Tab-separated table of C-alpha atoms in Angstrom:
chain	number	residue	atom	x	y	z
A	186	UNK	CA	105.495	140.532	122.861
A	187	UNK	CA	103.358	143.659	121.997
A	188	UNK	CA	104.387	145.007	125.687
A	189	UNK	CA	108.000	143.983	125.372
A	190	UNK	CA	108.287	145.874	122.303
A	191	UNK	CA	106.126	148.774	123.049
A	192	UNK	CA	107.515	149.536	125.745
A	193	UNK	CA	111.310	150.233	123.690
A	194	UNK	CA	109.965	151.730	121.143
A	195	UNK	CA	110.362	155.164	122.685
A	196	UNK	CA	114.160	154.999	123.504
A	197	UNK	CA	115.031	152.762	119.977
A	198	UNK	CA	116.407	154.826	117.240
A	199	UNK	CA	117.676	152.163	114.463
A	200	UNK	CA	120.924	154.566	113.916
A	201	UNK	CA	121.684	153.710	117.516
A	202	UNK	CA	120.852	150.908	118.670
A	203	UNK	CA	120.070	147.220	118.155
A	204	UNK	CA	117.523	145.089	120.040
A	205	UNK	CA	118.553	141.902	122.168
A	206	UNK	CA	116.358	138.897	123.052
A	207	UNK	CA	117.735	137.269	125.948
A	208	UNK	CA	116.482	133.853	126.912
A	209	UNK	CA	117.210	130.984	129.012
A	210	UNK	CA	117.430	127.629	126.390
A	211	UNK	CA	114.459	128.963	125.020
A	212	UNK	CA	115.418	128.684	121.280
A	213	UNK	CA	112.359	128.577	119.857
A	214	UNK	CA	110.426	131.350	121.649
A	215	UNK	CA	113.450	133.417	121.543
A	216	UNK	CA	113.194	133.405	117.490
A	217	UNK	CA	109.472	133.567	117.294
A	218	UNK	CA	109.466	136.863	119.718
A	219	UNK	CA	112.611	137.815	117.493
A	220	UNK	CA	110.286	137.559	114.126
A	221	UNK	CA	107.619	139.249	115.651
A	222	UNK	CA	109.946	142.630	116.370
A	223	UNK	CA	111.319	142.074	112.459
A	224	UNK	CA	107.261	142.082	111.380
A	225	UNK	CA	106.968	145.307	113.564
A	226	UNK	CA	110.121	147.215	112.912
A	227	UNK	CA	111.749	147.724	109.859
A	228	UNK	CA	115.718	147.231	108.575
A	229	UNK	CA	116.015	146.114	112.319
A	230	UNK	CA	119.622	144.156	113.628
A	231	UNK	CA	118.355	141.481	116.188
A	232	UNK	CA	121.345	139.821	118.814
A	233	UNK	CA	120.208	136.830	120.928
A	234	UNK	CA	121.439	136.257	125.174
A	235	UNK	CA	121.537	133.932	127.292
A	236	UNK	CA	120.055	134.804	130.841
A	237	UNK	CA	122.343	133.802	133.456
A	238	UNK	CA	120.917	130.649	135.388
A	239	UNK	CA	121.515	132.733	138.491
A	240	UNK	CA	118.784	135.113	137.799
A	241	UNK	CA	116.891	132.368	136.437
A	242	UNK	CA	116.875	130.433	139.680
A	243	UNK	CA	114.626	133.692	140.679
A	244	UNK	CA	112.519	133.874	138.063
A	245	UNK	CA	111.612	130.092	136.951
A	246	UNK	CA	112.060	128.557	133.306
A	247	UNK	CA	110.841	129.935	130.384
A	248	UNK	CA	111.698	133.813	131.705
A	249	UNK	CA	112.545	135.662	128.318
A	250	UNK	CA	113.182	139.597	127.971
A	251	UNK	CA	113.627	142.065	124.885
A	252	UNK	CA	116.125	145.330	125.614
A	253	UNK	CA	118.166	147.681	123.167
A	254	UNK	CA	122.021	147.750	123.084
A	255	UNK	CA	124.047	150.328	121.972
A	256	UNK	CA	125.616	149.663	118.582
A	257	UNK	CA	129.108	149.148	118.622
C-alpha cells in the first residue's frame, strides 16, 4: 500500500483530484487499502472500481490498483 500510494503522491493535489481503488470482488482489501490512504492523507474523497475480468484473466485474482481521477 505504502508503494501504491507513494508513488501518487507527487501528481495528487486534493483540489484536483480524487483517488480510486479498483479491485476485482475484492471488497475487503479494497476498503482496508482505502483506510490506509484516509490514515495517510487528509480531507481525502475515495471512489471504488471494478477491474474488468478481461484484464484480470492476465493478471490472476486478487490484482488490486490505487490511481487519481480528475474531479468532476
Amino acid at each position: 500500500y505504502k508503494t501504491m500510494l507513494k508513488g501518487l503522491l507527487g501528481a495528487y493535489d486534493k483540489d484536483k483530484y480524487d483517488f480510486v481503488v479498483y479491485h476485482c470482488n475484492e471488497e475487503y482489501r479494497a476498503n482496508e487499502l482505502a483506510q490506509f490512504v484516509r490514515n495517510e492523507v487528509e480531507d481525502v474523497t475515495i471512489h471504488f472500481e471494478y477491474i474488468p475480468v478481461s484484464i484480470v484473466a492476465h493478471t490472476g485474482p486478487g490484482t488490486m490498483g490505487l490511481g487519481i481521477v480528475r474531479k468532476i
